[in-house]
PDB file of C-alpha atoms in Angstrom:
ATOM      1  CA  MET I  16     -14.753  -7.267 -14.605  1.00 68.00           C
ATOM      2  CA  PRO I  17     -13.860  -7.907 -10.951  1.00 89.00           C
ATOM      3  CA  ASN I  18     -11.654  -5.828  -8.723  1.00 97.00           C
ATOM      4  CA  CYS I  19      -8.039  -6.675  -7.946  1.00 98.00           C
ATOM      5  CA  ILE I  20      -5.687  -6.526  -4.969  1.00 98.00           C
ATOM      6  CA  LEU I  21      -2.059  -6.805  -6.087  1.00 98.00           C
ATOM      7  CA  THR I  22       0.660  -7.689  -3.579  1.00 98.00           C
ATOM      8  CA  THR I  23       4.278  -8.235  -4.604  1.00 96.00           C
ATOM      9  CA  PHE I  24       7.045  -9.614  -2.395  1.00 94.00           C
ATOM     10  CA  ASN I  25      10.408 -11.382  -2.621  1.00 90.00           C
ATOM     11  CA  TYR I  26      12.668 -13.830  -0.789  1.00 85.00           C
ATOM     12  CA  GLN I  27      13.457 -11.276   1.937  1.00 86.00           C
ATOM     13  CA  ILE I  28       9.997 -11.678   3.505  1.00 93.00           C
ATOM     14  CA  ASP I  29       9.311 -14.337   6.145  1.00 94.00           C
ATOM     15  CA  GLN I  30       6.989 -17.066   4.914  1.00 94.00           C
ATOM     16  CA  LYS I  31       4.996 -16.743   8.141  1.00 94.00           C
ATOM     17  CA  LEU I  32       4.268 -13.080   7.388  1.00 96.00           C
ATOM     18  CA  ILE I  33       3.265 -13.928   3.816  1.00 96.00           C
ATOM     19  CA  THR I  34       0.919 -16.631   5.079  1.00 94.00           C
ATOM     20  CA  GLU I  35      -0.678 -14.387   7.714  1.00 93.00           C
ATOM     21  CA  HIS I  36      -1.151 -11.572   5.206  1.00 95.00           C
ATOM     22  CA  GLN I  37      -2.845 -13.908   2.754  1.00 94.00           C
ATOM     23  CA  LYS I  38      -5.145 -15.236   5.506  1.00 92.00           C
ATOM     24  CA  VAL I  39      -6.308 -11.705   6.326  1.00 93.00           C
ATOM     25  CA  VAL I  40      -6.803 -10.577   2.726  1.00 95.00           C
ATOM     26  CA  SER I  41      -8.604 -13.818   1.856  1.00 93.00           C
ATOM     27  CA  LYS I  42     -10.904 -13.346   4.837  1.00 91.00           C
ATOM     28  CA  MET I  43     -11.636  -9.727   3.937  1.00 93.00           C
ATOM     29  CA  THR I  44     -12.372 -10.523   0.285  1.00 95.00           C
ATOM     30  CA  GLU I  45     -14.519 -13.590   0.929  1.00 93.00           C
ATOM     31  CA  GLY I  46     -17.935 -13.154  -0.663  1.00 92.00           C
ATOM     32  CA  THR I  47     -16.856 -10.083  -2.666  1.00 93.00           C
ATOM     33  CA  ASP I  48     -15.897  -9.539  -6.295  1.00 94.00           C
ATOM     34  CA  ILE I  49     -12.333  -8.694  -5.264  1.00 97.00           C
ATOM     35  CA  GLN I  50      -9.633 -11.032  -6.554  1.00 97.00           C
ATOM     36  CA  PHE I  51      -6.373 -11.270  -4.622  1.00 97.00           C
ATOM     37  CA  VAL I  52      -3.256 -11.579  -6.814  1.00 97.00           C
ATOM     38  CA  PRO I  53      -0.063 -12.249  -4.813  1.00 96.00           C
ATOM     39  CA  LEU I  54       3.096 -12.032  -6.921  1.00 94.00           C
ATOM     40  CA  ARG I  55       6.352 -13.453  -5.625  1.00 91.00           C
ATOM     41  CA  TYR I  56       9.415 -12.263  -7.518  1.00 87.00           C
ATOM     42  CA  ASN I  57      12.785 -13.958  -7.354  1.00 79.00           C
ATOM     43  CA  LEU I  58      14.907 -13.946 -10.493  1.00 70.00           C
ATOM     44  CA  PRO I  59      18.307 -15.716 -10.382  1.00 61.00           C
ATOM     45  CA  ARG I  60      21.261 -13.330 -10.280  1.00 65.00           C
ATOM     46  CA  LYS I  61      19.014 -10.304 -10.624  1.00 69.00           C
ATOM     47  CA  MET I  62      17.466  -8.109  -7.974  1.00 74.00           C
ATOM     48  CA  LEU I  63      14.202  -6.499  -9.031  1.00 84.00           C
ATOM     49  CA  LEU I  64      13.211  -3.175  -7.534  1.00 89.00           C
ATOM     50  CA  HIS I  65       9.764  -2.705  -6.026  1.00 92.00           C
ATOM     51  CA  TYR I  66       8.578  -0.345  -8.734  1.00 95.00           C
ATOM     52  CA  GLN I  67       9.532  -2.883 -11.414  1.00 94.00           C
ATOM     53  CA  THR I  68       7.282  -5.526  -9.880  1.00 95.00           C
ATOM     54  CA  LEU I  69       4.376  -3.073  -9.743  1.00 97.00           C
ATOM     55  CA  ASP I  70       4.946  -2.038 -13.356  1.00 97.00           C
ATOM     56  CA  TYR I  71       5.045  -5.705 -14.343  1.00 96.00           C
ATOM     57  CA  GLY I  72       1.889  -6.537 -12.399  1.00 96.00           C
ATOM     58  CA  LEU I  73      -0.126  -3.651 -13.836  1.00 97.00           C
ATOM     59  CA  LYS I  74       1.057  -4.410 -17.362  1.00 96.00           C
ATOM     60  CA  HIS I  75      -0.279  -7.963 -17.132  1.00 96.00           C
ATOM     61  CA  LEU I  76      -3.450  -7.200 -15.159  1.00 97.00           C
ATOM     62  CA  ILE I  77      -4.660  -3.898 -16.605  1.00 97.00           C
ATOM     63  CA  ASP I  78      -6.852  -5.575 -19.249  1.00 96.00           C
ATOM     64  CA  LYS I  79      -8.283  -8.116 -16.806  1.00 97.00           C
ATOM     65  CA  PHE I  80      -9.603  -5.821 -14.055  1.00 98.00           C
ATOM     66  CA  ASP I  81     -11.335  -2.468 -13.775  1.00 98.00           C
ATOM     67  CA  ASN I  82     -10.147  -1.422 -10.308  1.00 98.00           C
ATOM     68  CA  PHE I  83      -6.919  -1.951  -8.409  1.00 98.00           C
ATOM     69  CA  LEU I  84      -5.646  -1.777  -4.851  1.00 98.00           C
ATOM     70  CA  ILE I  85      -1.937  -2.270  -4.305  1.00 98.00           C
ATOM     71  CA  LEU I  86      -1.079  -3.593  -0.847  1.00 98.00           C
ATOM     72  CA  ASP I  87       2.334  -4.301   0.610  1.00 98.00           C
ATOM     73  CA  VAL I  88       2.726  -7.762   2.078  1.00 97.00           C
ATOM     74  CA  ASP I  89       2.865  -6.200   5.559  1.00 97.00           C
ATOM     75  CA  CYS I  90      -0.111  -3.872   5.034  1.00 97.00           C
ATOM     76  CA  ILE I  91      -3.644  -5.098   5.775  1.00 97.00           C
ATOM     77  CA  PRO I  92      -7.200  -3.772   5.877  1.00 96.00           C
ATOM     78  CA  LEU I  93      -8.562  -3.765   9.428  1.00 95.00           C
ATOM     79  CA  SER I  94     -12.136  -4.598   8.420  1.00 94.00           C
ATOM     80  CA  LYS I  95     -14.120  -5.723   5.434  1.00 94.00           C
ATOM     81  CA  SER I  96     -15.998  -2.432   5.545  1.00 95.00           C
ATOM     82  CA  ALA I  97     -12.692  -0.557   5.143  1.00 96.00           C
ATOM     83  CA  LEU I  98     -11.903  -2.597   2.055  1.00 96.00           C
ATOM     84  CA  VAL I  99     -15.392  -2.216   0.612  1.00 95.00           C
ATOM     85  CA  TYR I 100     -15.241   1.555   1.178  1.00 97.00           C
ATOM     86  CA  THR I 101     -11.852   1.760  -0.507  1.00 98.00           C
ATOM     87  CA  PHE I 102     -13.141   0.054  -3.626  1.00 98.00           C
ATOM     88  CA  GLU I 103     -16.285   2.174  -3.630  1.00 97.00           C
ATOM     89  CA  ARG I 104     -14.081   5.256  -3.822  1.00 98.00           C
ATOM     90  CA  ILE I 105     -11.825   3.662  -6.429  1.00 98.00           C
ATOM     91  CA  LYS I 106     -14.882   3.012  -8.615  1.00 98.00           C
ATOM     92  CA  GLN I 107     -15.662   6.733  -8.329  1.00 98.00           C
ATOM     93  CA  ASN I 108     -12.228   7.415  -9.890  1.00 98.00           C
ATOM     94  CA  VAL I 109     -10.798   8.727  -6.622  1.00 98.00           C
ATOM     95  CA  LEU I 110      -7.099   8.117  -6.012  1.00 98.00           C
ATOM     96  CA  ILE I 111      -7.001   6.691  -2.501  1.00 98.00           C
ATOM     97  CA  GLY I 112      -4.424   5.298  -0.099  1.00 98.00           C
ATOM     98  CA  THR I 113      -2.367   5.649   3.054  1.00 98.00           C
ATOM     99  CA  ALA I 114      -0.257   8.732   3.699  1.00 98.00           C
ATOM    100  CA  GLN I 115       3.449   8.773   3.021  1.00 97.00           C
ATOM    101  CA  ARG I 116       6.222  11.289   2.522  1.00 95.00           C
ATOM    102  CA  SER I 117       9.573  10.938   0.750  1.00 92.00           C
ATOM    103  CA  MET I 118      11.921  12.039   3.514  1.00 81.00           C
ATOM    104  CA  HIS I 119      15.017  11.835   1.272  1.00 83.00           C
ATOM    105  CA  ILE I 120      13.651  14.269  -1.312  1.00 86.00           C
ATOM    106  CA  GLU I 121      13.267  18.031  -1.020  1.00 83.00           C
ATOM    107  CA  ASN I 122       9.749  18.368  -2.445  1.00 85.00           C
ATOM    108  CA  ASN I 123       8.028  20.740  -0.022  1.00 84.00           C
ATOM    109  CA  LYS I 124       6.954  17.892   2.299  1.00 91.00           C
ATOM    110  CA  HIS I 125       4.670  16.454  -0.351  1.00 96.00           C
ATOM    111  CA  VAL I 126       2.197  13.967   1.167  1.00 97.00           C
ATOM    112  CA  TYR I 127       0.982  11.298  -1.220  1.00 98.00           C
ATOM    113  CA  CYS I 128      -0.788   7.938  -1.465  1.00 98.00           C
ATOM    114  CA  GLY I 129       2.116   5.598  -0.772  1.00 97.00           C
ATOM    115  CA  SER I 130       2.832   2.392  -2.668  1.00 97.00           C
ATOM    116  CA  PRO I 131       2.113   0.249   0.434  1.00 97.00           C
ATOM    117  CA  CYS I 132      -1.602   1.010  -0.005  1.00 98.00           C
ATOM    118  CA  VAL I 133      -2.811   2.869  -3.068  1.00 98.00           C
ATOM    119  CA  GLY I 134      -5.965   2.340  -5.086  1.00 98.00           C
ATOM    120  CA  PHE I 135      -7.137   3.566  -8.481  1.00 98.00           C
ATOM    121  CA  SER I 136      -9.416   2.607 -11.334  1.00 98.00           C
ATOM    122  CA  LYS I 137      -8.199   1.580 -14.755  1.00 98.00           C
ATOM    123  CA  GLU I 138     -10.001   4.621 -16.113  1.00 98.00           C
ATOM    124  CA  LEU I 139      -8.089   6.930 -13.777  1.00 98.00           C
ATOM    125  CA  PHE I 140      -4.792   5.176 -14.474  1.00 98.00           C
ATOM    126  CA  HIS I 141      -5.248   5.822 -18.188  1.00 98.00           C
ATOM    127  CA  ARG I 142      -6.315   9.407 -17.475  1.00 98.00           C
ATOM    128  CA  LEU I 143      -3.064   9.916 -15.559  1.00 98.00           C
ATOM    129  CA  GLY I 144      -1.102   8.729 -18.567  1.00 98.00           C
ATOM    130  CA  ASN I 145      -0.355   5.147 -17.435  1.00 97.00           C
ATOM    131  CA  PRO I 146       2.588   6.282 -15.290  1.00 97.00           C
ATOM    132  CA  SER I 147       5.376   3.982 -14.209  1.00 98.00           C
ATOM    133  CA  PHE I 148       5.789   3.460 -10.478  1.00 98.00           C
ATOM    134  CA  ILE I 149       9.461   4.365 -10.810  1.00 97.00           C
ATOM    135  CA  PRO I 150      10.894   6.924  -8.349  1.00 96.00           C
ATOM    136  CA  THR I 151      11.589  10.296  -9.939  1.00 95.00           C
ATOM    137  CA  GLU I 152      13.453  13.462  -9.024  1.00 93.00           C
ATOM    138  CA  ARG I 153      10.298  14.759  -7.363  1.00 95.00           C
ATOM    139  CA  GLY I 154       8.971  11.609  -5.704  1.00 94.00           C
ATOM    140  CA  ASP I 155       9.436   8.043  -4.530  1.00 95.00           C
ATOM    141  CA  THR I 156       7.777   4.827  -5.721  1.00 96.00           C
ATOM    142  CA  ALA I 157       4.189   5.509  -6.910  1.00 97.00           C
ATOM    143  CA  GLU I 158       4.331   9.175  -5.890  1.00 97.00           C
ATOM    144  CA  GLU I 159       3.887  10.207  -9.510  1.00 97.00           C
ATOM    145  CA  LEU I 160       0.271   8.978  -9.303  1.00 98.00           C
ATOM    146  CA  THR I 161      -0.535  11.617  -6.693  1.00 98.00           C
ATOM    147  CA  TYR I 162       1.375  14.355  -8.501  1.00 98.00           C
ATOM    148  CA  ARG I 163      -0.502  13.713 -11.723  1.00 98.00           C
ATOM    149  CA  ALA I 164      -3.861  13.490  -9.962  1.00 98.00           C
ATOM    150  CA  GLU I 165      -3.146  16.843  -8.315  1.00 98.00           C
ATOM    151  CA  GLU I 166      -2.169  18.386 -11.629  1.00 98.00           C
ATOM    152  CA  ILE I 167      -5.467  17.488 -13.304  1.00 98.00           C
ATOM    153  CA  GLY I 168      -7.577  18.286 -10.230  1.00 98.00           C
ATOM    154  CA  ASN I 169      -8.650  14.695  -9.643  1.00 98.00           C
ATOM    155  CA  GLU I 170     -10.053  13.875  -6.211  1.00 98.00           C
ATOM    156  CA  ILE I 171      -7.592  12.276  -3.796  1.00 98.00           C
ATOM    157  CA  GLU I 172      -8.380  10.693  -0.442  1.00 98.00           C
ATOM    158  CA  ILE I 173      -5.481  10.007   1.902  1.00 98.00           C
ATOM    159  CA  PHE I 174      -5.801   7.943   5.077  1.00 98.00           C
ATOM    160  CA  MET I 175      -3.752   9.553   7.831  1.00 98.00           C
ATOM    161  CA  PRO I 176      -1.754   7.884  10.628  1.00 98.00           C
ATOM    162  CA  SER I 177      -3.249   7.817  14.114  1.00 97.00           C
ATOM    163  CA  THR I 178      -0.771   5.710  16.112  1.00 96.00           C
ATOM    164  CA  TYR I 179       2.405   3.721  15.590  1.00 97.00           C
ATOM    165  CA  GLU I 180       4.071   1.060  17.717  1.00 96.00           C
ATOM    166  CA  ALA I 181       7.825   1.537  17.294  1.00 94.00           C
ATOM    167  CA  GLU I 182      10.503   3.752  15.804  1.00 93.00           C
ATOM    168  CA  PRO I 183      11.800   2.715  12.374  1.00 92.00           C
ATOM    169  CA  PHE I 184      14.967   0.614  12.251  1.00 84.00           C
ATOM    170  CA  GLY I 185      17.949   2.954  12.437  1.00 76.00           C
ATOM    171  CA  GLY I 186      16.073   6.213  12.780  1.00 80.00           C
ATOM    172  CA  PRO I 187      13.252   8.304  14.276  1.00 89.00           C
ATOM    173  CA  ALA I 188       9.606   8.220  13.185  1.00 91.00           C
ATOM    174  CA  TRP I 189       8.845   9.733   9.796  1.00 90.00           C
ATOM    175  CA  GLU I 190       7.124  13.110   9.588  1.00 90.00           C
ATOM    176  CA  LEU I 191       4.373  14.076   7.175  1.00 94.00           C
ATOM    177  CA  HIS I 192       3.536  17.740   6.507  1.00 88.00           C
ATOM    178  CA  SER I 193       4.537  18.747  10.066  1.00 83.00           C
ATOM    179  CA  SER I 194       6.500  17.429  13.009  1.00 83.00           C
ATOM    180  CA  GLU I 195       3.198  16.890  14.816  1.00 85.00           C
ATOM    181  CA  VAL I 196       2.029  14.216  12.388  1.00 92.00           C
ATOM    182  CA  LYS I 197       4.260  11.156  12.297  1.00 94.00           C
ATOM    183  CA  TYR I 198       4.162   7.499  11.339  1.00 96.00           C
ATOM    184  CA  GLY I 199       6.472   4.605  12.059  1.00 96.00           C
ATOM    185  CA  VAL I 200       6.618   0.845  12.461  1.00 97.00           C
ATOM    186  CA  GLY I 201       3.190  -0.643  13.094  1.00 97.00           C
ATOM    187  CA  THR I 202       1.156   2.374  11.985  1.00 98.00           C
ATOM    188  CA  THR I 203      -2.626   2.372  12.128  1.00 97.00           C
ATOM    189  CA  PHE I 204      -4.233   4.595   9.505  1.00 98.00           C
ATOM    190  CA  VAL I 205      -7.686   6.140   9.874  1.00 98.00           C
ATOM    191  CA  ASP I 206     -10.287   7.639   7.564  1.00 97.00           C
ATOM    192  CA  LYS I 207     -11.612  11.198   7.707  1.00 94.00           C
ATOM    193  CA  ASN I 208     -13.985  10.172  10.513  1.00 95.00           C
ATOM    194  CA  GLY I 209     -11.222   8.680  12.629  1.00 96.00           C
ATOM    195  CA  LYS I 210     -12.197   5.074  11.931  1.00 97.00           C
ATOM    196  CA  GLU I 211      -9.295   2.628  11.734  1.00 97.00           C
ATOM    197  CA  VAL I 212      -8.937   1.314   8.196  1.00 97.00           C
ATOM    198  CA  TYR I 213      -5.423  -0.051   7.542  1.00 98.00           C
ATOM    199  CA  TYR I 214      -2.407  -1.296   9.490  1.00 98.00           C
ATOM    200  CA  HIS I 215       1.096  -1.216   8.017  1.00 98.00           C
ATOM    201  CA  LEU I 216       4.082  -2.759   9.741  1.00 97.00           C
ATOM    202  CA  PHE I 217       6.775  -1.238   7.446  1.00 96.00           C
ATOM    203  CA  GLU I 218      10.314  -2.658   7.157  1.00 93.00           C
ATOM    204  CA  SER I 219       9.284  -6.316   7.335  1.00 94.00           C
ATOM    205  CA  ARG I 220      12.249  -7.157   5.109  1.00 90.00           C
ATOM    206  CA  VAL I 221      14.722  -6.389   7.943  1.00 91.00           C
ATOM    207  CA  HIS I 222      13.060  -8.922  10.306  1.00 92.00           C
ATOM    208  CA  VAL I 223      13.297  -6.662  13.343  1.00 92.00           C
ATOM    209  CA  HIS I 224       9.661  -5.852  14.110  1.00 94.00           C
ATOM    210  CA  ASN I 225       7.756  -8.770  12.580  1.00 96.00           C
ATOM    211  CA  GLU I 226       6.453  -9.937  15.959  1.00 96.00           C
ATOM    212  CA  LEU I 227       4.374  -6.760  16.078  1.00 96.00           C
ATOM    213  CA  PHE I 228       2.606  -7.910  12.911  1.00 96.00           C
ATOM    214  CA  TYR I 229       1.893 -11.354  14.353  1.00 94.00           C
ATOM    215  CA  LYS I 230       0.637  -9.802  17.587  1.00 93.00           C
ATOM    216  CA  LYS I 231      -1.721  -7.605  15.567  1.00 91.00           C
ATOM    217  CA  MET I 232      -3.113 -10.716  13.915  1.00 86.00           C
ATOM    218  CA  ILE I 233      -3.860 -12.266  17.316  1.00 85.00           C
ATOM    219  CA  VAL I 234      -5.198  -9.201  19.098  1.00 79.00           C
ATOM    220  CA  HIS I 235      -7.251  -7.747  16.237  1.00 77.00           C
ATOM    221  CA  PHE I 236      -8.407 -10.532  13.983  1.00 72.00           C
ATOM    222  CA  LEU I 237      -9.380 -13.043  16.640  1.00 63.00           C
ATOM    223  CA  SER I 238     -11.689 -10.385  18.083  1.00 54.00           C
ATOM    224  CA  ILE I 239     -13.686  -9.758  14.904  1.00 53.00           C
ATOM    225  CA  SER I 240     -16.146 -11.958  13.101  1.00 44.00           C
TER     226      SER I 240
END
C-alpha cells in the first residue's frame, strides 16, 4: 500500500496558506507513491481539538496505508530528498519528526517528535499500542508517541532547529533541552548532517506572521527545480 501524508486544518487558517501548502506538498510528492490527504474540519456549533482530528484521520486511514507522515498546514518539506529520506526511515520503523518541547508541562524538558511533523509506520503505531494523540499529564499532542517509543527502546530520529525568523506571538522563543537551543516562528529544521529538511511557520492561526510563509515560498521554491 502507498504512503500517506495527513494534514488537518480548520476555518482559522487562511485559504492562501492552505493553497500554498498544497502546492508544495503536491510538488514534493509528484512521481512518488506518497498520497497527500488534506482534511478540513469544521463542525457546526462544535470546536474540534487538534488531537481529535488526528485520531479521526488515523482511524479512517490506518487500514489503507502502511506509512504515515503528519504535517501541519504551515509545515513543509524543503526538498523532495528530505521527504524521501523521511519515508525511508519511517519504513524502517523509526519514529521521526521535528523537535518540540511542551513548555507548559514540568516533564524534565522532554524533547519529542512534535505533531507538526511526525512520521511512523503502521507497524510501529500498533507496536506502541495505537495511542491517541490526546495531550496527557506528561506531554502535549502526539508526545505520547515519543514516550512510548523511548520506553520500548525503539529508534527515534529528531530533526533539530537551526534558525528561526521571529519571536512567537506574545512571548519569547521556545527552548528545547537548554537555553542555547531554541525555535520560534519560521523555524528551519535540519537533519543530523546539518542539511535543511523542514520549515515550520507555527501560529498560522493567529494571522500575524503568515507573510513569512509566503516569502519562504517565493525565495525557496522558485529557486529549486
